[in-house]
Amino acid sequence: MSGRAWGVLLVLCGAIFLEGIDVAMLNVALPSIRAELGLSTATLSGVVSAYVLGYGGFMLLGGRAADIYGRRRMFLTWLVVFLVFSGLGGFATEGWMLLLARFATGVAAAFMTPAGLSIITTSFEEGPKRTKALLFYAGTAAGGFSLGLVIGGLLTRIDWRWVFFTPVILSAVILAAALWLIKEPVKQDRVPRRLDLGGAVTVTVAMLLIAYAVVRLEHPARGWGWTVASFAGGAAALAAFVAIERRSPAPLVRLGILRSGPLVRANVSALLYAGSFFGFQFLVTLYLQELRGWSTLETSLALLATGIDAILAPTLTPRLVAKFGNTRVIFGGLVLAVAAYALFLPLGLDWTYAAMFPSMIILGLGFALAYGPLTIVATDGIAEEEQGLAGGLLYTAFQFGAALGLSAVTAVSVAALGAGVSPEDALGGFRAAFVVPLVMAVLAAIVTASGRQRASTKEARLAKEEAIPAS
């Protein structure tokens, strides 16, 4: 690749690294934020949920906006919004200020992230170059989350507000480089520049309501009526969205894109795998800090082994993809994830880190194999004018998967704990909850394997047809 191509890739990798590190650092800093601002448990949970609502609720709209209004314009505009509201979060003195800042930051990420991904998929031609770029991009994203845990622990020791100010500094550097390096393509955009307002409103309402309902699943017995109503409202809005898109001359989402089997399987696998991965990391954090009494920094360092994917994704994974293909590599990564989760199930009250390490390192290897190729499969073969939409679908799957995984492990843990208060009771709750990531990873592997089976059947049929002599 040329020097400019590498420059563009590094800028976009910096943006996805920024998004990952922002989320990870905040998660580590939550106890310190609660202590200084005196936040209730509901408000503290809302700080995390507000970002999920903004991100998940606007992701599809954000992905399509990149196709319609220009990828560079959307990327730069929302990077500025991300910078501003991250900084405002650092000046918060009340809970509502943090809630507003995190919601706006999530919305900014929902527009910025698919725009960045679509710049890569349209700047690098399909094949080895795009594969290399996407795997490098995926490794950087994973590295952002892994390193963010450690950096967040260090910054929180100084002052939790630096967890918000650090992304501002990174955003400013990325913005300056992006203004110089990223250019709009000369080719005219073929997507009609008329916004499908009805589709935009209904899909955003649907995603917001469903995201809110998924977040509420953490405590299913508490206000279950609102949870059911949110799901019902989201389903109704989604049905209205589908009806509008079928009649619209310039739909926000061309429903025909969902006829792509590889795209659908990639998104379903991504949703399940994200749920398993983030649910597992959340449980490990609680297990180490609340049950074992480890410090924030010790916990961050324990999880750092999973960050090996940042090294392996751009180095090992491209070779494996070239040799075995995306689907086989994804399946291998998911099988490794299943093994990692299974090895963690016998956890005890006095487990040493040596007993945990195999799960951490195997999970990091599995993530390196699965995450990047999932991104490739979800965008391969999609028309250039719909690359933003494909990126929006993928990141929507990742975000909803993460929210679903967190809610599921929390609900199972609380249900299994019941009225128990002893360490043994807590350990039983953790053991029950750790089954959830295992089940989600198994389901993701099954979905991916079905794709392998269909591909093998199709290849066999084509070979048979070619073997029959023409009459």
Coordinates of C-alpha atoms in Angstrom, one line a residue:
M1 CA 0.0 0.0 0.0
S2 CA 1.1 3.6 -0.6
G3 CA 2.1 5.9 2.1
R4 CA -1.2 7.8 1.9
A5 CA -3.2 4.6 2.0
W6 CA -1.3 3.6 5.2
G7 CA -2.0 7.1 6.6
V8 CA -5.7 6.8 5.9
L9 CA -5.8 3.4 7.5
L10 CA -3.9 4.5 10.6
V11 CA -6.3 7.5 11.1
L12 CA -9.4 5.2 10.9
C13 CA -7.7 2.7 13.2
G14 CA -7.1 5.5 15.6
A15 CA -10.8 6.3 15.5
I16 CA -11.9 2.7 16.3
F17 CA -9.2 2.5 19.0
L18 CA -10.6 5.7 20.5
E19 CA -14.1 4.2 20.6
G20 CA -12.8 1.1 22.3
I21 CA -10.6 2.8 24.8
D22 CA -13.4 5.3 25.7
V23 CA -15.8 2.5 26.7
A24 CA -13.2 0.4 28.6
M25 CA -11.8 3.3 30.6
L26 CA -15.3 4.4 31.7
N27 CA -16.2 0.9 32.9
V28 CA -13.1 0.9 35.1
A29 CA -13.8 4.3 36.5
L30 CA -17.4 3.8 37.5
P31 CA -16.8 3.1 41.2
S32 CA -14.7 6.3 41.6
I33 CA -17.3 8.3 39.8
R34 CA -20.0 7.0 42.1
A35 CA -17.9 7.9 45.2
E36 CA -17.2 11.5 44.2
L37 CA -20.6 12.4 42.7
G38 CA -22.7 10.4 45.1
L39 CA -24.6 8.6 42.3
S40 CA -27.3 6.0 43.0
T41 CA -27.0 2.5 41.6
A42 CA -29.7 3.3 39.0
T43 CA -27.9 6.5 37.8
L44 CA -24.6 4.7 37.7
S45 CA -26.1 1.9 35.6
G46 CA -27.7 4.6 33.4
V47 CA -24.3 6.1 32.6
V48 CA -23.4 2.9 30.8
S49 CA -26.9 2.4 29.4
A50 CA -27.1 5.9 28.0
Y51 CA -24.1 5.2 25.7
V52 CA -25.7 1.9 24.6
L53 CA -29.0 3.6 23.8
G54 CA -27.3 6.3 21.7
Y55 CA -25.0 3.9 20.0
G56 CA -27.6 1.1 19.3
G57 CA -30.5 3.5 18.6
F58 CA -28.8 5.5 15.9
M59 CA -26.4 3.0 14.3
L60 CA -28.5 2.0 11.3
L61 CA -29.3 5.6 10.6
G62 CA -25.6 6.5 11.0
G63 CA -24.5 3.8 8.6
R64 CA -26.9 4.9 5.9
A65 CA -26.1 8.6 6.4
A66 CA -22.5 7.9 5.5
D67 CA -23.7 6.5 2.1
I68 CA -26.1 9.4 1.4
Y69 CA -24.2 12.5 2.7
G70 CA -20.6 11.4 2.3
R71 CA -18.4 9.2 4.4
R72 CA -15.7 11.8 5.0
R73 CA -18.2 14.4 6.0
M74 CA -20.0 12.1 8.5
F75 CA -16.8 10.8 9.9
L76 CA -15.3 14.3 10.6
T77 CA -18.5 15.9 11.8
W78 CA -19.3 13.2 14.3
L79 CA -15.7 13.0 15.4
V80 CA -16.0 16.6 16.5
V81 CA -19.2 15.8 18.4
F82 CA -17.5 12.9 20.1
L83 CA -14.7 15.2 21.1
V84 CA -17.0 17.9 22.5
F85 CA -19.2 15.7 24.6
S86 CA -16.4 13.5 25.9
G87 CA -14.8 16.7 27.3
L88 CA -18.2 17.8 28.7
G89 CA -18.4 14.5 30.6
G90 CA -15.1 15.3 32.3
F91 CA -16.6 18.6 33.7
A92 CA -19.8 16.9 35.1
T93 CA -20.8 17.7 38.6
E94 CA -24.3 16.0 38.5
G95 CA -25.5 12.6 37.4
W96 CA -27.7 14.1 34.6
M97 CA -24.7 15.8 33.0
L98 CA -23.0 12.4 32.7
L99 CA -26.1 10.8 31.3
L100 CA -26.4 13.5 28.6
A101 CA -22.7 13.4 27.8
R102 CA -22.7 9.6 27.4
F103 CA -25.9 9.5 25.3
A104 CA -24.5 12.1 22.9
T105 CA -21.1 10.4 22.8
G106 CA -22.9 7.1 21.9
V107 CA -24.9 8.9 19.1
A108 CA -21.6 10.3 17.8
A109 CA -20.0 6.9 17.8
A110 CA -23.1 5.5 15.9
F111 CA -22.4 7.9 13.0
M112 CA -18.6 7.9 13.1
T113 CA -17.9 4.2 13.4
P114 CA -19.8 2.9 10.3
A115 CA -18.5 5.9 8.3
G116 CA -14.9 4.9 9.2
L117 CA -15.5 1.3 8.3
S118 CA -17.1 2.2 4.9
I119 CA -14.1 4.5 4.1
I120 CA -11.9 1.4 4.4
T121 CA -14.1 -0.9 2.4
T122 CA -14.4 1.7 -0.4
S123 CA -10.8 2.8 -0.4
F124 CA -9.2 -0.6 -0.6
E125 CA -10.2 -2.9 -3.4
E126 CA -11.8 -6.2 -2.5
G127 CA -9.2 -8.9 -2.1
P128 CA -5.9 -9.1 -0.2
K129 CA -5.5 -5.4 0.4
R130 CA -8.9 -4.9 1.9
T131 CA -8.5 -8.1 3.9
K132 CA -5.2 -6.8 5.3
A133 CA -6.7 -3.4 6.1
L134 CA -9.8 -4.8 7.8
L135 CA -7.8 -7.3 9.9
F136 CA -5.4 -4.5 11.0
Y137 CA -8.5 -2.4 11.8
A138 CA -10.0 -5.2 13.8
G139 CA -6.9 -5.7 15.8
T140 CA -6.7 -2.0 16.7
A141 CA -10.3 -2.1 17.9
A142 CA -9.6 -5.0 20.1
G143 CA -6.4 -3.4 21.4
G144 CA -8.3 -0.3 22.3
F145 CA -10.6 -2.2 24.6
S146 CA -7.9 -4.3 26.2
L147 CA -5.5 -1.4 26.7
G148 CA -8.3 0.8 27.9
L149 CA -8.8 -1.4 30.9
V150 CA -5.2 -0.8 32.0
I151 CA -5.1 2.9 31.0
G152 CA -8.4 3.5 32.7
G153 CA -7.1 2.0 35.9
L154 CA -4.0 4.2 35.9
L155 CA -5.9 7.4 35.0
T156 CA -8.6 6.7 37.7
R157 CA -5.8 6.6 40.3
I158 CA -5.0 10.2 39.3
D159 CA -8.5 11.5 38.7
W160 CA -11.5 9.8 37.1
R161 CA -12.1 13.0 35.0
W162 CA -9.0 12.1 32.9
V163 CA -11.0 9.1 31.6
F164 CA -13.0 11.7 29.7
F165 CA -10.3 14.2 28.9
T166 CA -7.9 11.7 27.4
P167 CA -10.3 10.8 24.5
V168 CA -10.5 14.6 23.8
I169 CA -6.7 14.7 23.2
L170 CA -6.8 11.6 21.0
S171 CA -9.8 12.9 19.1
A172 CA -8.0 16.2 18.3
V173 CA -5.0 14.4 17.0
I174 CA -7.1 12.1 14.8
L175 CA -9.2 15.0 13.5
A176 CA -6.1 17.0 12.4
A177 CA -4.7 14.0 10.6
A178 CA -8.1 13.1 9.0
L179 CA -8.6 16.6 7.6
W180 CA -5.3 16.2 5.7
L181 CA -5.4 12.5 4.7
I182 CA -9.0 11.5 4.1
K183 CA -10.5 12.7 0.8
E184 CA -14.0 12.2 -0.7
P185 CA -13.8 9.9 -3.7
V186 CA -14.0 11.6 -7.1
K187 CA -16.7 9.2 -8.2
Q188 CA -20.2 10.6 -7.7
D189 CA -22.4 9.0 -5.1
R190 CA -25.1 7.0 -6.7
V191 CA -27.3 7.0 -3.6
P192 CA -30.2 9.4 -3.8
R193 CA -29.6 12.3 -1.5
R194 CA -33.1 12.4 -0.3
L195 CA -33.6 11.3 3.3
D196 CA -36.3 8.7 3.9
L197 CA -37.7 10.6 6.9
G198 CA -40.3 8.1 7.8
G199 CA -37.8 5.2 7.7
A200 CA -35.3 7.2 9.7
V201 CA -37.8 8.0 12.5
T202 CA -39.3 4.5 12.8
V203 CA -36.0 2.6 12.7
T204 CA -34.4 4.9 15.3
V205 CA -37.5 4.7 17.6
A206 CA -37.4 0.9 17.1
M207 CA -33.7 0.6 17.9
L208 CA -34.0 2.9 21.0
L209 CA -36.9 1.0 22.4
I210 CA -35.4 -2.5 21.8
A211 CA -32.0 -1.3 23.2
Y212 CA -33.8 0.0 26.3
A213 CA -35.7 -3.2 26.8
V214 CA -32.5 -5.3 26.4
V215 CA -30.8 -3.1 29.1
R216 CA -33.8 -3.6 31.4
L217 CA -33.4 -7.4 31.2
E218 CA -30.6 -7.1 33.7
H219 CA -33.3 -7.1 36.4
P220 CA -36.3 -8.9 34.7
A221 CA -38.5 -9.0 37.8
R222 CA -38.2 -5.2 38.4
G223 CA -40.8 -3.3 36.4
W224 CA -41.3 -6.1 34.0
G225 CA -44.3 -4.3 32.5
W226 CA -42.1 -1.5 31.2
T227 CA -39.7 -4.1 29.7
V228 CA -42.5 -5.9 27.8
A229 CA -44.0 -2.6 26.7
S230 CA -40.6 -1.5 25.4
F231 CA -40.1 -4.7 23.4
A232 CA -43.7 -4.5 22.1
G233 CA -43.2 -0.8 21.1
G234 CA -39.9 -1.6 19.4
A235 CA -41.4 -4.5 17.5
A236 CA -44.3 -2.3 16.3
A237 CA -42.0 0.5 15.2
L238 CA -39.8 -2.1 13.4
A239 CA -42.9 -3.4 11.6
A240 CA -43.8 0.1 10.6
F241 CA -40.3 0.7 9.3
V242 CA -40.5 -2.4 7.1
A243 CA -43.8 -1.3 5.7
I244 CA -42.4 2.1 4.9
E245 CA -39.3 0.8 3.3
R246 CA -41.2 -1.5 1.0
R247 CA -43.1 1.5 -0.4
S248 CA -40.3 4.1 -0.4
P249 CA -38.8 5.0 -3.8
A250 CA -35.5 5.7 -2.0
P251 CA -35.5 3.5 1.2
L252 CA -33.2 4.2 4.1
V253 CA -32.5 0.4 4.2
R254 CA -32.9 -1.6 1.0
L255 CA -34.5 -4.8 2.5
G256 CA -33.1 -6.9 -0.3
I257 CA -29.6 -6.6 1.3
L258 CA -30.9 -9.0 4.0
R259 CA -31.3 -11.7 1.4
S260 CA -27.5 -12.2 1.5
G261 CA -27.0 -15.4 3.5
P262 CA -23.3 -14.6 4.4
L263 CA -24.2 -11.1 5.6
V264 CA -27.1 -12.4 7.8
R265 CA -25.0 -15.2 9.2
A266 CA -22.1 -12.9 9.9
N267 CA -24.3 -10.5 11.8
V268 CA -26.0 -13.2 13.8
S269 CA -22.7 -14.7 14.7
A270 CA -21.3 -11.3 15.6
L271 CA -24.3 -10.6 17.9
L272 CA -23.9 -13.9 19.7
Y273 CA -20.1 -13.7 19.9
A274 CA -20.1 -10.1 21.2
G275 CA -22.6 -11.1 23.8
S276 CA -20.4 -14.0 25.0
F277 CA -17.2 -11.9 25.0
F278 CA -18.4 -8.8 26.8
G279 CA -20.6 -10.9 29.2
F280 CA -17.5 -13.0 30.1
Q281 CA -15.3 -9.9 30.7
F282 CA -18.0 -8.3 32.8
L283 CA -18.3 -11.4 35.0
V284 CA -14.6 -11.8 35.4
T285 CA -14.3 -8.1 36.5
L286 CA -17.0 -8.6 39.2
Y287 CA -15.5 -12.0 40.3
L288 CA -12.0 -10.6 40.8
Q289 CA -13.0 -7.3 42.4
E290 CA -16.1 -8.1 44.4
L291 CA -15.5 -11.7 45.4
R292 CA -11.7 -11.8 45.4
G293 CA -11.0 -8.3 46.5
W294 CA -8.6 -7.5 43.6
S295 CA -7.9 -3.8 42.8
T296 CA -9.0 -2.1 39.6
L297 CA -5.5 -2.2 38.3
E298 CA -4.9 -5.8 39.2
T299 CA -8.1 -6.7 37.4
S300 CA -7.2 -4.7 34.3
L301 CA -3.8 -6.5 34.1
A302 CA -5.4 -9.9 34.5
L303 CA -7.6 -9.2 31.5
L304 CA -4.7 -7.8 29.5
A305 CA -3.8 -11.3 28.2
T306 CA -7.0 -11.2 26.0
G307 CA -5.4 -8.2 24.2
I308 CA -3.1 -10.6 22.4
D309 CA -5.6 -10.3 19.6
A310 CA -4.3 -6.8 18.8
I311 CA -1.0 -8.5 17.8
L312 CA -2.3 -11.6 16.2
A313 CA -5.2 -10.1 14.2
P314 CA -3.0 -8.2 11.7
T315 CA -0.2 -10.8 11.6
L316 CA -1.5 -14.4 12.0
T317 CA -5.1 -14.1 10.9
P318 CA -4.4 -12.8 7.3
R319 CA -2.2 -15.9 6.7
L320 CA -4.9 -18.3 8.0
V321 CA -7.6 -16.5 6.0
A322 CA -5.5 -16.8 2.8
K323 CA -5.1 -20.5 3.4
F324 CA -8.4 -21.7 4.8
G325 CA -10.9 -18.9 4.0
N326 CA -12.9 -16.6 6.3
T327 CA -15.6 -19.0 7.3
R328 CA -13.2 -21.7 8.5
V329 CA -11.1 -19.2 10.5
I330 CA -14.2 -17.7 12.1
F331 CA -15.4 -21.2 13.1
G332 CA -12.0 -22.0 14.6
G333 CA -12.1 -18.8 16.6
L334 CA -15.5 -19.6 18.0
V335 CA -14.4 -23.1 18.9
L336 CA -11.5 -21.6 20.8
A337 CA -13.9 -19.2 22.6
V338 CA -16.1 -22.2 23.6
A339 CA -13.0 -23.9 25.0
A340 CA -11.9 -20.8 26.9
Y341 CA -15.3 -20.3 28.6
A342 CA -15.5 -24.0 29.4
L343 CA -12.1 -24.0 31.1
F344 CA -13.3 -21.1 33.4
L345 CA -16.5 -22.9 34.7
P346 CA -14.8 -24.7 37.6
L347 CA -13.6 -21.3 39.2
G348 CA -13.2 -21.3 42.9
L349 CA -12.8 -18.9 45.8
D350 CA -9.0 -19.4 45.9
W351 CA -8.2 -19.7 42.2
T352 CA -4.7 -18.5 41.2
Y353 CA -4.1 -16.4 38.1
A354 CA -2.3 -19.4 36.7
A355 CA -5.6 -21.3 36.6
M356 CA -7.3 -18.3 34.9
F357 CA -4.6 -17.6 32.3
P358 CA -5.4 -20.4 29.8
S359 CA -8.9 -19.0 29.4
M360 CA -7.6 -15.5 28.9
I361 CA -5.0 -16.3 26.3
I362 CA -7.2 -18.8 24.4
L363 CA -10.0 -16.2 24.3
G364 CA -7.6 -13.6 23.0
L365 CA -6.6 -16.0 20.2
G366 CA -10.2 -16.9 19.4
F367 CA -11.1 -13.2 19.2
A368 CA -8.2 -12.5 16.8
L369 CA -9.5 -15.3 14.5
A370 CA -13.2 -14.4 14.6
Y371 CA -13.6 -10.6 14.8
G372 CA -11.8 -9.5 11.7
P373 CA -13.1 -12.2 9.3
L374 CA -16.6 -11.5 10.6
T375 CA -16.1 -7.9 9.5
I376 CA -14.9 -9.0 6.1
V377 CA -17.8 -11.5 5.5
A378 CA -20.3 -8.8 6.5
T379 CA -19.1 -6.3 3.9
D380 CA -17.8 -8.6 1.1
G381 CA -19.9 -8.5 -2.1
I382 CA -21.9 -5.5 -1.0
A383 CA -22.2 -2.7 -3.5
E384 CA -20.1 0.4 -2.8
E385 CA -23.1 2.6 -2.3
E386 CA -24.3 0.4 0.5
Q387 CA -21.1 -0.1 2.4
G388 CA -22.1 2.3 5.1
L389 CA -25.4 0.4 5.6
A390 CA -23.5 -2.9 5.8
G391 CA -21.2 -1.4 8.5
G392 CA -24.2 -0.1 10.4
L393 CA -25.8 -3.5 10.4
L394 CA -22.6 -5.1 11.6
Y395 CA -22.0 -2.6 14.4
T396 CA -25.6 -2.8 15.4
A397 CA -25.2 -6.5 15.8
F398 CA -22.1 -6.1 17.9
Q399 CA -23.7 -3.4 20.1
F400 CA -26.9 -5.3 20.7
G401 CA -25.0 -8.5 21.3
A402 CA -22.9 -6.8 23.9
A403 CA -25.9 -5.3 25.7
L404 CA -27.8 -8.7 25.5
G405 CA -24.7 -10.5 26.9
L406 CA -24.4 -8.1 29.8
S407 CA -28.1 -8.2 30.6
A408 CA -28.2 -12.0 30.4
V409 CA -25.2 -12.7 32.7
T410 CA -26.5 -10.1 35.2
A411 CA -30.0 -11.6 35.3
V412 CA -28.7 -15.2 35.6
S413 CA -26.3 -14.2 38.3
V414 CA -28.9 -12.4 40.4
A415 CA -31.4 -15.2 40.0
A416 CA -28.9 -17.9 41.0
L417 CA -27.7 -15.9 44.0
G418 CA -31.2 -15.4 45.3
A419 CA -31.2 -14.3 49.0
G420 CA -27.7 -15.8 49.5
V421 CA -25.0 -13.5 51.1
S422 CA -22.1 -15.8 51.7
P423 CA -19.0 -16.0 49.4
E424 CA -20.1 -19.6 48.5
D425 CA -23.5 -18.3 47.4
A426 CA -21.9 -15.6 45.3
L427 CA -19.6 -18.1 43.7
G428 CA -22.6 -20.3 42.8
G429 CA -24.2 -17.2 41.1
F430 CA -21.0 -16.6 39.1
R431 CA -20.7 -20.2 38.0
A432 CA -24.3 -20.2 36.8
A433 CA -23.8 -16.9 34.9
F434 CA -20.6 -18.1 33.2
V435 CA -22.7 -20.7 31.4
V436 CA -24.3 -17.9 29.4
P437 CA -21.2 -16.9 27.4
L438 CA -20.5 -20.6 26.8
V439 CA -24.0 -21.1 25.3
M440 CA -23.8 -18.0 23.2
A441 CA -20.5 -19.0 21.7
V442 CA -21.8 -22.5 20.9
L443 CA -24.8 -20.9 19.1
A444 CA -22.5 -18.6 17.2
A445 CA -20.4 -21.6 16.1
I446 CA -23.5 -23.5 15.0
V447 CA -24.6 -20.5 12.9
T448 CA -21.2 -20.2 11.3
A449 CA -21.0 -24.0 10.7
S450 CA -24.3 -23.8 8.8
G451 CA -22.7 -21.3 6.5
R452 CA -19.8 -23.8 5.9
Q453 CA -22.3 -26.6 5.2
R454 CA -24.3 -24.4 2.7
A455 CA -21.1 -23.4 0.9
S456 CA -19.9 -27.0 0.7
T457 CA -23.3 -28.1 -0.7
K458 CA -23.2 -25.3 -3.3
E459 CA -19.7 -26.2 -4.4
A460 CA -20.6 -29.9 -4.7
R461 CA -23.7 -29.0 -6.8
L462 CA -21.7 -26.7 -9.1
A463 CA -19.0 -29.4 -9.5
K464 CA -21.7 -32.0 -10.4
E465 CA -23.3 -29.6 -12.9
E466 CA -19.9 -29.0 -14.6
A467 CA -19.3 -32.7 -14.8
I468 CA -22.5 -33.3 -16.7
P469 CA -21.6 -33.0 -20.5
A470 CA -23.7 -30.4 -22.4
S471 CA -26.4 -32.1 -24.5

